[in-house]
Coordinates of C-alpha atoms in Angstrom, one line a residue:
Chain A
X205 CA -163.4 15.9 123.0
X206 CA -167.1 15.2 123.7
X207 CA -167.2 12.2 125.8
X208 CA -170.6 10.4 126.6
X209 CA -171.6 9.7 130.6
X210 CA -170.3 6.2 130.4
X211 CA -167.0 7.2 128.9
X212 CA -166.6 10.0 131.6
X213 CA -167.3 7.4 134.2
X214 CA -164.4 5.2 132.8
X215 CA -162.2 8.0 132.5
X216 CA -163.0 9.0 136.1
X217 CA -162.0 5.5 137.1
X218 CA -165.2 4.3 138.4
X219 CA -165.0 1.0 136.1
X220 CA -161.4 0.5 137.2
X221 CA -157.9 1.4 136.3
X222 CA -158.0 -0.8 133.2
X223 CA -160.7 0.9 131.4
X224 CA -159.3 4.3 132.9
X225 CA -156.0 3.6 131.0
X226 CA -158.0 2.7 127.9
X227 CA -160.0 6.1 127.6
X228 CA -156.9 8.2 128.7
X229 CA -154.9 6.5 125.6
X230 CA -158.0 7.0 123.4
X231 CA -158.4 10.8 124.5
X232 CA -154.6 11.4 124.0
X233 CA -154.7 9.9 120.3
X234 CA -158.1 11.5 119.6
X235 CA -156.9 14.8 120.5
X236 CA -153.9 14.6 118.4
X237 CA -156.1 13.6 115.4
X238 CA -158.7 16.4 116.2
X239 CA -161.4 13.6 116.9
X240 CA -164.6 15.4 118.1
X241 CA -165.8 12.2 120.0
X242 CA -165.5 8.5 120.2
X243 CA -167.6 6.2 117.8
X244 CA -169.0 2.7 119.0
X245 CA -167.4 -0.1 117.1
X246 CA -168.5 -3.4 116.5
X247 CA -165.3 -5.6 116.6
X248 CA -161.8 -5.2 117.8
X249 CA -158.7 -7.2 116.0
X250 CA -155.4 -6.9 117.8
X251 CA -151.8 -7.2 116.4
X252 CA -149.9 -8.6 119.3
X253 CA -147.1 -11.2 118.6
X254 CA -144.3 -11.2 121.2
X255 CA -141.9 -9.9 118.6
X256 CA -143.9 -6.7 118.4
X257 CA -144.8 -6.4 121.9
X258 CA -141.5 -7.3 123.4
X259 CA -141.2 -8.4 127.0
X260 CA -142.4 -5.2 128.2
X261 CA -145.6 -5.4 126.3
X262 CA -146.0 -8.9 127.8
X263 CA -145.5 -7.5 131.4
X264 CA -148.1 -4.7 130.5
X265 CA -150.9 -7.2 129.4
X266 CA -150.2 -9.4 132.6
X267 CA -150.6 -6.2 134.5
X268 CA -154.0 -5.7 132.9
X269 CA -154.7 -9.5 133.4
X270 CA -154.6 -9.2 137.2
X271 CA -157.3 -6.6 137.5
X272 CA -160.7 -7.8 138.7
X273 CA -162.3 -10.0 136.2
X274 CA -165.4 -7.1 135.8
X275 CA -162.7 -4.4 135.2
X276 CA -160.7 -6.2 132.7
X277 CA -163.3 -7.9 130.4
X278 CA -163.4 -6.6 126.8
X279 CA -166.9 -5.1 125.8
X280 CA -166.9 -6.2 122.2
X281 CA -165.9 -9.3 120.2
X282 CA -162.1 -9.1 120.2
X283 CA -160.0 -11.2 117.9
X284 CA -156.1 -11.3 117.5
X285 CA -153.6 -11.1 114.6
X286 CA -151.0 -14.0 114.1
X287 CA -148.9 -15.0 116.8
X288 CA -145.0 -15.3 116.7
X289 CA -144.8 -19.2 117.4
X290 CA -146.7 -22.4 116.0
X291 CA -146.6 -24.4 119.0
X292 CA -146.6 -27.6 116.7
X293 CA -143.7 -26.5 114.6
X294 CA -141.3 -24.5 116.4
X295 CA -138.5 -27.0 117.0
X296 CA -138.4 -27.7 113.3
X297 CA -138.0 -24.1 112.6
X298 CA -135.6 -23.7 115.2
X299 CA -137.2 -21.2 117.2
X300 CA -136.4 -21.3 121.0
X301 CA -138.1 -22.4 124.2
X302 CA -138.0 -18.8 125.6
X303 CA -140.1 -17.5 122.4
X304 CA -142.3 -20.1 123.1
X305 CA -142.6 -19.4 126.9
X306 CA -143.1 -15.5 126.3
X307 CA -145.9 -16.3 123.5
X308 CA -147.6 -18.6 126.1
X309 CA -147.8 -15.9 128.8
X310 CA -149.1 -13.4 126.4
X311 CA -151.7 -15.8 125.2
X312 CA -152.9 -16.4 129.0
X313 CA -153.0 -12.6 129.7
X314 CA -155.1 -12.1 126.4
X315 CA -157.5 -15.0 127.6
X316 CA -158.0 -13.5 130.9
X317 CA -159.5 -10.3 129.2
X318 CA -161.9 -12.5 127.2
X319 CA -160.1 -12.0 123.8
X320 CA -160.8 -14.9 121.1
X321 CA -157.4 -16.2 120.0
X322 CA -158.3 -16.3 116.3
X323 CA -154.7 -15.7 115.3
X324 CA -155.5 -14.7 111.7
X325 CA -155.0 -11.7 109.3
X326 CA -157.7 -13.2 107.1
X327 CA -160.6 -12.7 109.4
X328 CA -162.4 -10.9 106.8
X329 CA -162.4 -14.2 104.8
X330 CA -162.8 -16.8 107.8
X331 CA -164.2 -15.3 111.0
X332 CA -166.8 -12.6 110.6
X333 CA -166.4 -10.5 107.5
X334 CA -167.2 -6.7 108.2
X335 CA -170.2 -5.1 106.8
X336 CA -170.6 -1.6 104.8
X337 CA -170.6 1.4 107.1
X338 CA -169.7 -0.6 110.3
X339 CA -167.1 1.1 112.5
X340 CA -164.4 -1.0 113.8
X341 CA -160.9 -1.1 115.5
X342 CA -158.9 -3.3 113.5
X343 CA -155.3 -3.9 113.8
X344 CA -152.8 -5.4 110.9
X345 CA -152.8 -3.1 107.7
X346 CA -153.9 -5.7 105.5
X347 CA -157.2 -6.3 107.3
X348 CA -157.8 -2.7 107.5
X349 CA -157.5 -1.6 103.8
X350 CA -159.5 -4.8 102.6
X351 CA -162.4 -4.2 105.4
X352 CA -162.4 -0.4 104.4
X353 CA -162.1 -0.9 100.6
X354 CA -163.6 -4.2 99.6
X355 CA -166.5 -4.2 102.2
X356 CA -167.0 -0.5 102.8
X357 CA -166.4 -0.8 106.5
X358 CA -164.6 1.9 108.5
X359 CA -161.5 1.6 110.7
X360 CA -158.1 3.2 111.0
X361 CA -154.9 1.3 111.3
X362 CA -155.1 0.7 115.1
X363 CA -152.0 -0.4 116.5
X364 CA -151.9 -3.2 119.4
X365 CA -152.7 -0.8 122.4
X366 CA -155.2 1.4 120.6
X367 CA -157.0 -1.7 119.4
X368 CA -156.9 -3.0 123.0
X369 CA -158.1 0.2 124.3
X370 CA -161.1 -0.1 121.8
X371 CA -161.9 -3.5 123.0
X372 CA -162.0 -2.3 126.7
X373 CA -164.2 0.9 126.0
X374 CA -166.3 -0.4 123.1
X375 CA -165.3 2.8 121.1
X376 CA -162.5 4.4 119.1
X377 CA -161.7 8.0 118.5
X378 CA -163.8 9.1 115.4
X379 CA -161.0 10.6 113.0
X380 CA -159.3 9.3 109.7
X381 CA -161.4 6.7 107.7
X382 CA -164.3 6.7 110.3
X383 CA -165.1 10.2 108.3
X384 CA -166.9 10.4 105.2
X385 CA -164.9 13.3 103.9
X386 CA -161.5 11.3 104.3
X387 CA -163.0 8.5 102.2
X388 CA -162.8 10.4 98.9
X389 CA -160.5 9.2 96.3
X390 CA -157.4 11.6 95.9
X391 CA -155.2 10.0 93.1
X392 CA -156.3 7.9 90.0
X393 CA -154.2 5.2 88.2
X394 CA -155.4 3.3 85.2
X395 CA -154.2 0.0 84.2
X396 CA -152.6 -0.5 80.8
X397 CA -151.6 -4.5 82.0
X398 CA -153.9 -6.9 83.5
X399 CA -152.7 -8.7 86.4
X400 CA -153.2 -12.5 86.2
X401 CA -151.2 -14.2 88.9
X402 CA -151.6 -13.5 92.7
X403 CA -148.0 -12.3 92.8
X404 CA -149.2 -9.8 90.0
X405 CA -151.8 -8.4 92.2
X406 CA -149.3 -8.1 95.0
X407 CA -147.1 -6.4 92.7
X408 CA -149.6 -4.0 91.5
X409 CA -150.4 -3.3 95.3
X410 CA -146.6 -2.6 95.7
X411 CA -146.7 -0.2 92.5
X412 CA -149.9 1.7 93.5
X413 CA -148.3 1.8 97.3
X414 CA -145.2 3.3 96.3
X415 CA -146.9 5.8 94.3
X416 CA -149.5 6.9 96.8
X417 CA -147.1 6.9 99.5
X418 CA -149.1 8.2 102.4
X419 CA -151.7 7.0 104.9
X420 CA -153.9 10.1 104.1
X421 CA -154.1 9.5 100.2
X422 CA -156.9 7.3 98.7
X423 CA -155.9 5.6 95.2
X424 CA -158.5 4.9 92.6
X425 CA -157.7 2.1 90.4
X426 CA -159.6 1.9 86.7
X427 CA -158.9 0.1 83.6
X428 CA -159.6 -3.6 84.9
X429 CA -161.0 -6.0 82.4
X430 CA -162.9 -8.1 85.1
X431 CA -163.8 -8.0 88.9
X432 CA -161.0 -9.6 91.0
X433 CA -161.8 -12.4 93.7
X434 CA -161.1 -11.9 97.2
X435 CA -157.4 -13.4 97.2
X436 CA -156.5 -11.2 94.5
X437 CA -157.7 -8.2 96.5
X438 CA -156.3 -9.7 99.4
X439 CA -152.8 -9.4 97.9
X440 CA -153.2 -6.2 96.5
X441 CA -154.3 -4.3 99.3
X442 CA -151.9 -5.9 101.7
X443 CA -149.0 -4.8 99.3
X444 CA -150.4 -1.5 98.9
X445 CA -150.8 -0.8 102.7
X446 CA -147.2 -2.1 103.2
X447 CA -145.6 -0.4 100.5
X448 CA -147.5 3.1 100.8
X449 CA -149.1 2.9 104.2
X450 CA -152.6 2.8 102.2
X451 CA -155.7 2.3 104.2
X452 CA -158.3 2.7 101.6
X453 CA -158.8 2.4 97.8
X454 CA -161.7 2.4 95.4
X455 CA -162.2 0.3 92.3
X456 CA -165.1 1.8 90.4
X457 CA -167.6 -0.9 89.7
X458 CA -166.0 -3.3 92.0
X459 CA -165.8 -2.0 95.6
X460 CA -168.9 -0.8 97.4
X461 CA -168.4 3.2 97.8
X462 CA -167.6 3.7 94.0
X463 CA -170.3 2.4 91.8
X464 CA -168.5 4.6 89.1
X465 CA -165.6 6.9 88.7
X466 CA -167.3 10.1 89.6
X467 CA -168.6 8.5 92.8
X468 CA -165.0 7.4 93.7
X469 CA -164.2 11.3 93.7
X470 CA -167.4 11.9 95.6
X471 CA -168.7 13.8 92.4
X472 CA -165.7 16.0 92.4
X473 CA -163.1 16.8 89.6
X474 CA -161.5 13.2 88.6
X475 CA -157.8 13.8 88.3
X476 CA -156.0 12.7 85.3
X477 CA -155.1 9.2 85.3
X478 CA -151.5 8.0 85.8
X479 CA -151.0 4.9 83.7
X480 CA -149.6 1.6 85.2
X481 CA -148.1 -0.5 82.4
X482 CA -146.2 -4.0 81.7
X483 CA -142.9 -2.0 82.2
X484 CA -144.1 -1.1 85.4
X485 CA -144.7 -4.6 86.4
X486 CA -141.6 -5.9 85.0
X487 CA -139.4 -3.0 86.7
X488 CA -141.3 -4.2 90.1
X489 CA -140.3 -7.9 89.6
X490 CA -137.0 -7.1 88.4
X491 CA -136.2 -5.4 91.8
X492 CA -136.6 -9.0 93.5
X493 CA -135.2 -11.2 90.8
X494 CA -132.5 -13.6 91.2
X495 CA -132.5 -16.7 88.9
X496 CA -130.1 -19.3 89.4
X497 CA -129.4 -18.7 93.0
X498 CA -129.9 -21.3 95.5
X499 CA -133.1 -21.3 97.6
X500 CA -132.9 -21.5 101.3
X501 CA -136.7 -20.9 102.1
X502 CA -139.9 -20.9 100.0
X503 CA -142.9 -19.2 101.8
X504 CA -146.6 -18.9 101.2
X505 CA -147.7 -16.3 103.7
X506 CA -148.4 -12.6 104.5
X507 CA -151.4 -12.6 104.1
X508 CA -152.1 -16.1 105.5
X509 CA -153.7 -18.3 102.9
X510 CA -157.3 -19.0 102.1
X511 CA -158.7 -22.6 101.5
X512 CA -158.3 -22.0 97.8
X513 CA -154.9 -20.8 97.9
X514 CA -154.1 -24.0 100.1
X515 CA -155.6 -26.0 97.3
X516 CA -153.6 -24.6 94.8
X517 CA -150.4 -25.1 96.4
X518 CA -151.4 -28.6 97.2
X519 CA -152.1 -29.3 93.5
X520 CA -149.0 -27.7 92.5
X521 CA -147.0 -30.0 94.6
X522 CA -148.8 -33.3 93.9
X523 CA -146.1 -35.8 92.7
X524 CA -143.3 -33.5 93.4
X525 CA -140.6 -33.4 96.2
X526 CA -139.2 -30.3 97.8
X527 CA -135.2 -30.2 97.5
X528 CA -133.5 -31.5 100.6
X529 CA -131.5 -28.2 101.1
X530 CA -134.7 -26.2 100.7
X531 CA -137.6 -25.6 103.3
X532 CA -141.3 -25.0 101.9
X533 CA -143.9 -23.6 103.9
X534 CA -147.5 -22.6 103.6
X535 CA -148.9 -20.5 106.5
X536 CA -152.7 -20.4 107.2
X537 CA -155.0 -19.7 110.0
X538 CA -156.4 -22.2 112.5
X539 CA -159.8 -22.4 110.9
X540 CA -158.2 -22.8 107.4
X541 CA -155.6 -25.4 108.9
X542 CA -158.4 -27.6 110.3
X543 CA -160.3 -27.3 107.0
X544 CA -157.1 -28.4 105.0
X545 CA -156.5 -31.2 107.4
X546 CA -160.1 -32.5 106.9
X547 CA -159.8 -32.1 103.1
X548 CA -156.4 -33.9 102.5
X549 CA -154.5 -30.3 101.5
X550 CA -152.3 -30.6 104.4
X551 CA -151.3 -34.3 103.7
X552 CA -150.8 -33.6 100.1
X553 CA -148.3 -30.7 101.0
X554 CA -146.7 -32.7 103.6
X555 CA -146.2 -35.6 101.3
X556 CA -144.3 -33.4 98.8
X557 CA -142.0 -32.3 101.9
X558 CA -143.8 -29.0 102.6
X559 CA -144.6 -27.7 106.1
X560 CA -148.2 -26.2 106.9
X561 CA -148.1 -23.8 109.9
X562 CA -151.1 -22.3 111.4
X563 CA -151.9 -19.3 113.6
X564 CA -148.7 -17.4 112.6
X565 CA -147.3 -15.5 109.9
X566 CA -143.7 -15.6 108.7
X567 CA -142.5 -12.0 109.1
X568 CA -144.3 -12.0 112.8
X569 CA -142.4 -15.3 113.6
X570 CA -138.9 -14.2 114.7
X571 CA -138.0 -14.1 111.3
X572 CA -134.2 -12.7 111.9
X573 CA -133.9 -15.4 114.5
X574 CA -135.0 -18.2 112.1
X575 CA -132.6 -16.9 109.5
X576 CA -129.7 -17.1 111.6
X577 CA -130.6 -20.5 113.2
X578 CA -131.2 -22.4 110.0
X579 CA -128.6 -20.5 107.7
X580 CA -131.4 -19.2 105.6
X581 CA -130.7 -16.2 103.3
X582 CA -132.7 -16.6 99.9
X583 CA -136.2 -16.5 100.3
X584 CA -138.7 -17.1 97.3
X585 CA -142.4 -16.0 97.8
X586 CA -145.5 -15.0 95.9
X587 CA -146.3 -12.3 98.3
X588 CA -145.3 -8.8 97.6
X589 CA -146.1 -7.7 101.1
X590 CA -143.3 -10.3 102.1
X591 CA -140.7 -9.2 99.8
X592 CA -141.0 -5.6 101.2
X593 CA -140.9 -6.6 104.6
X594 CA -138.4 -9.3 104.7
X595 CA -135.2 -7.5 103.5
X596 CA -134.9 -5.7 106.9
X597 CA -134.6 -9.0 108.3
X598 CA -131.4 -10.0 106.6
X599 CA -133.3 -12.2 103.7
X600 CA -132.6 -11.7 100.1
X601 CA -136.1 -11.9 98.7
X602 CA -137.4 -13.1 95.3
X603 CA -141.0 -12.3 94.0
X604 CA -142.4 -15.1 91.9
X605 CA -145.7 -16.7 90.9
X606 CA -146.8 -19.5 93.0
X607 CA -146.0 -21.8 90.4
X608 CA -142.5 -20.8 90.0
X609 CA -142.1 -20.6 93.8
X610 CA -142.9 -24.4 93.6
X611 CA -140.7 -25.0 90.9
X612 CA -137.8 -23.4 92.8
X613 CA -138.5 -25.2 96.0
X614 CA -138.2 -28.5 94.1
X615 CA -135.1 -27.5 92.1
X616 CA -133.4 -26.1 95.1
X617 CA -132.8 -22.9 93.0
X618 CA -134.6 -19.8 91.7
X619 CA -136.1 -21.2 88.3
Chain B
X224 CA -131.9 34.8 118.5
X225 CA -134.4 31.9 119.3
X226 CA -136.9 31.0 116.4
X227 CA -140.4 29.3 116.8
X228 CA -142.1 27.1 114.6
X229 CA -145.8 26.5 115.4
X230 CA -147.3 22.9 114.9
X231 CA -150.6 20.7 115.8
X232 CA -150.5 20.0 119.6
X233 CA -148.9 17.0 120.2
X234 CA -148.2 14.1 122.7
X235 CA -146.1 13.9 125.8
X236 CA -144.1 16.0 128.0
X237 CA -142.0 19.3 126.9
X238 CA -138.5 18.5 126.2
X239 CA -135.1 20.2 125.2
X240 CA -132.2 18.6 123.4
X241 CA -129.9 18.1 120.2
X242 CA -131.8 17.7 116.9
X243 CA -130.7 14.8 114.4
X244 CA -132.4 15.9 111.1
X245 CA -132.8 14.2 107.6
X246 CA -135.2 14.5 104.8
X247 CA -136.3 10.8 105.2
X248 CA -138.8 8.9 106.8
X249 CA -139.1 6.6 110.2
X250 CA -140.2 3.1 110.8
X251 CA -139.1 1.8 114.2
X252 CA -139.5 -1.7 112.8
X253 CA -137.5 -1.5 109.5
X254 CA -135.0 1.3 110.3
X255 CA -133.6 0.9 113.7
X256 CA -131.1 -1.3 115.5
X257 CA -132.9 -0.9 118.8
X258 CA -130.4 -2.5 120.7
X259 CA -127.7 -0.4 119.6
X260 CA -129.7 2.8 119.2
X261 CA -128.5 3.7 115.8
X262 CA -130.1 3.6 112.3
X263 CA -129.4 0.3 110.8
X264 CA -131.3 0.3 107.3
X265 CA -128.4 1.1 104.8
X266 CA -130.7 3.3 102.4
X267 CA -131.7 5.5 105.3
X268 CA -130.1 8.9 105.1
X269 CA -129.1 8.6 108.9
X270 CA -127.7 5.0 108.6
X271 CA -125.1 4.4 111.2
X272 CA -126.1 7.4 113.3
X273 CA -127.2 7.1 117.0
X274 CA -130.4 8.2 117.9
X275 CA -130.3 7.6 121.5
X276 CA -131.3 10.9 123.6
X277 CA -131.6 12.9 120.2
X278 CA -134.6 14.8 119.0
X279 CA -135.4 13.3 115.6
X280 CA -136.6 15.5 113.0
X281 CA -137.9 13.7 110.0
X282 CA -140.5 13.9 107.2
X283 CA -142.9 11.2 107.8
X284 CA -143.6 8.1 109.9
X285 CA -144.0 5.0 108.2
X286 CA -144.2 1.2 109.0
X287 CA -146.9 -1.3 110.0
X288 CA -148.9 -1.8 113.0
X289 CA -145.9 -3.3 115.3
X290 CA -144.6 0.3 115.9
X291 CA -147.2 1.1 118.4
X292 CA -145.7 -1.4 120.7
X293 CA -142.2 -0.7 119.9
X294 CA -141.9 3.0 121.2
X295 CA -142.7 1.9 124.6
X296 CA -140.5 -1.2 124.6
X297 CA -137.7 1.4 123.5
X298 CA -138.5 3.9 126.2
X299 CA -138.4 1.2 128.8
X300 CA -134.9 0.0 127.5
X301 CA -133.6 3.6 127.7
X302 CA -132.3 3.5 124.3
X303 CA -134.8 5.9 122.8
X304 CA -135.0 9.2 121.1
X305 CA -135.9 12.0 123.4
X306 CA -138.7 13.0 121.0
X307 CA -140.0 12.9 117.5
X308 CA -140.8 15.7 115.2
X309 CA -142.3 15.0 111.8
X310 CA -143.9 16.9 109.0
X311 CA -146.7 14.4 109.2
X312 CA -147.3 10.9 111.1
X313 CA -149.5 7.9 110.4
X314 CA -151.9 6.8 112.9
X315 CA -149.7 4.1 114.2
X316 CA -146.8 6.1 115.3
X317 CA -149.3 8.4 117.0
X318 CA -150.7 6.0 119.0
X319 CA -147.2 4.4 119.9
X320 CA -146.2 7.8 121.2
X321 CA -149.2 8.0 123.3
X322 CA -148.8 4.6 124.7
X323 CA -145.0 5.1 125.5
X324 CA -145.7 8.7 126.6
X325 CA -143.0 9.8 124.2
X326 CA -143.0 13.5 123.0
X327 CA -144.0 13.9 119.6
X328 CA -145.5 16.6 117.4
X329 CA -146.2 17.2 113.7
X330 CA -148.4 19.5 111.0
X331 CA -145.9 22.5 111.2
X332 CA -146.9 25.9 109.6
X333 CA -143.8 25.7 107.5
X334 CA -143.6 23.7 104.2
X335 CA -140.9 21.2 105.4
X336 CA -139.4 21.2 109.0
X337 CA -136.5 19.3 108.1
X338 CA -135.3 22.3 106.2
X339 CA -135.8 24.6 109.0
X340 CA -133.8 22.6 111.8
X341 CA -130.2 21.1 111.4
X342 CA -128.5 18.4 113.0
X343 CA -126.8 19.6 116.2
X344 CA -129.3 22.6 116.8
X345 CA -130.7 22.7 120.4
X346 CA -134.3 22.6 120.3
X347 CA -137.3 22.7 122.7
X348 CA -140.4 20.8 121.8
X349 CA -143.7 21.8 123.6
X350 CA -146.4 19.5 122.6
X351 CA -149.4 21.0 124.7
X352 CA -148.7 24.5 123.3
X353 CA -147.8 23.2 119.9
X354 CA -144.2 24.8 118.9
X355 CA -140.6 23.8 118.5
X356 CA -138.2 26.5 119.7
X357 CA -134.9 26.5 118.1
X358 CA -132.7 27.8 121.1
X359 CA -129.4 27.6 119.8
X360 CA -128.0 27.0 116.1
X361 CA -125.2 24.5 115.6
X362 CA -123.6 26.6 112.7

């Protein structure tokens, strides 16, 4: 790999042991993917909840945090994905003191590196939205697919250690979605049925994700009758990334790199379209159906809710009451939580018996341990991403519209 | 006679061990009981099998960003496969192997590496040279 002088100096240890580790890691990954060099990046976004890092990851971060200040400071604005624990709500969710202690140690280590603890997976809606052509090192698959597809920025899925390495060097190996040739459409899907609710958009992401089924393929979706909004594409992208490891999609006429169908395929042959029908949507929902079952927990999360979603939840809950045997939670970022407090949305959700959590995401918050401690099994959500993941944590998930989720929470059973 | 399969140069040290093979995928977060060292997702073709000290030969690596931290955690706990051999990986598993120093290779010159190697075969993985040698067939 070709390295510039500053990077060579970092590799030689002239900028301390922390940056040497970072460049060594990047060279190893870069060679694996045949990167010719490193590309400067504008921001890094790190997924590092303690459930993912484990205690050894926390030890690793604390070792970096003990380095001299000049050696350990991040070189570019660096922000974080949701944490494992909301310090204001952990007791009510029966999370343990040891989880809280581990999380606090990790936060302290990140802060020592100059990382901004944004604790969000909707930074593209709330912190600093990426710009077309901007190279980034983003963690969280939902953040990457949205930034690449909807905004035309350029990032691979960067796992925690790789995003951290990029933060410390200000660069990342130039492979995958940093390259023009990897961003060309490879599959073509045509909608024969229009999604309406947010859960439909997630279901569509799940359907496209399953059919795409590779990080290295780029689906192109046609047949939409109107331009979707940011929350709709957020749910679509998060589900496509979760079900199929997809990192980039194009919607001709909507997403910036595909002004038309031919541009989505870079002027090359347009593959025959595979139709996505109402039957595909029905089959997707059917895979997660459970009418009549007792509901233990209703979750609005994955991705965190925008201010508009918080308002929608609050409005659906006005004058209602969550069933005493059911827990309902709406999960958002610290910025949106503050705005929801200020605008009375939190109060409205809490008045109906709901919980509002900030800076976490349900599946990154020791979901298995919460299920065991609270006796939770049946989970209802409007997030297709969540129903995909949460089965592995011992839950029985049901996908439903936001309205049906609230109905189910108040009835105490799947409505 | 030993057989050599060429692959793209990979990550980690050269190792030798017993293969555990399936035409299925791999996610550290969703497929494994990382305490017991067994495949724990019922739908996985290796469900119930111990992966400890085995060289896993699978189709592709999937799963979210968390896997990048998890391989190192697995290696440090001692409950870990000896190496990972895939047809293709996503970026996260490659980054995770680099962080952990776990041996991993992919992109073979054959169509499907899970058809070339059988469970129980003794194999040698050399990431810097980019090959897997089948030293001893199990059958």
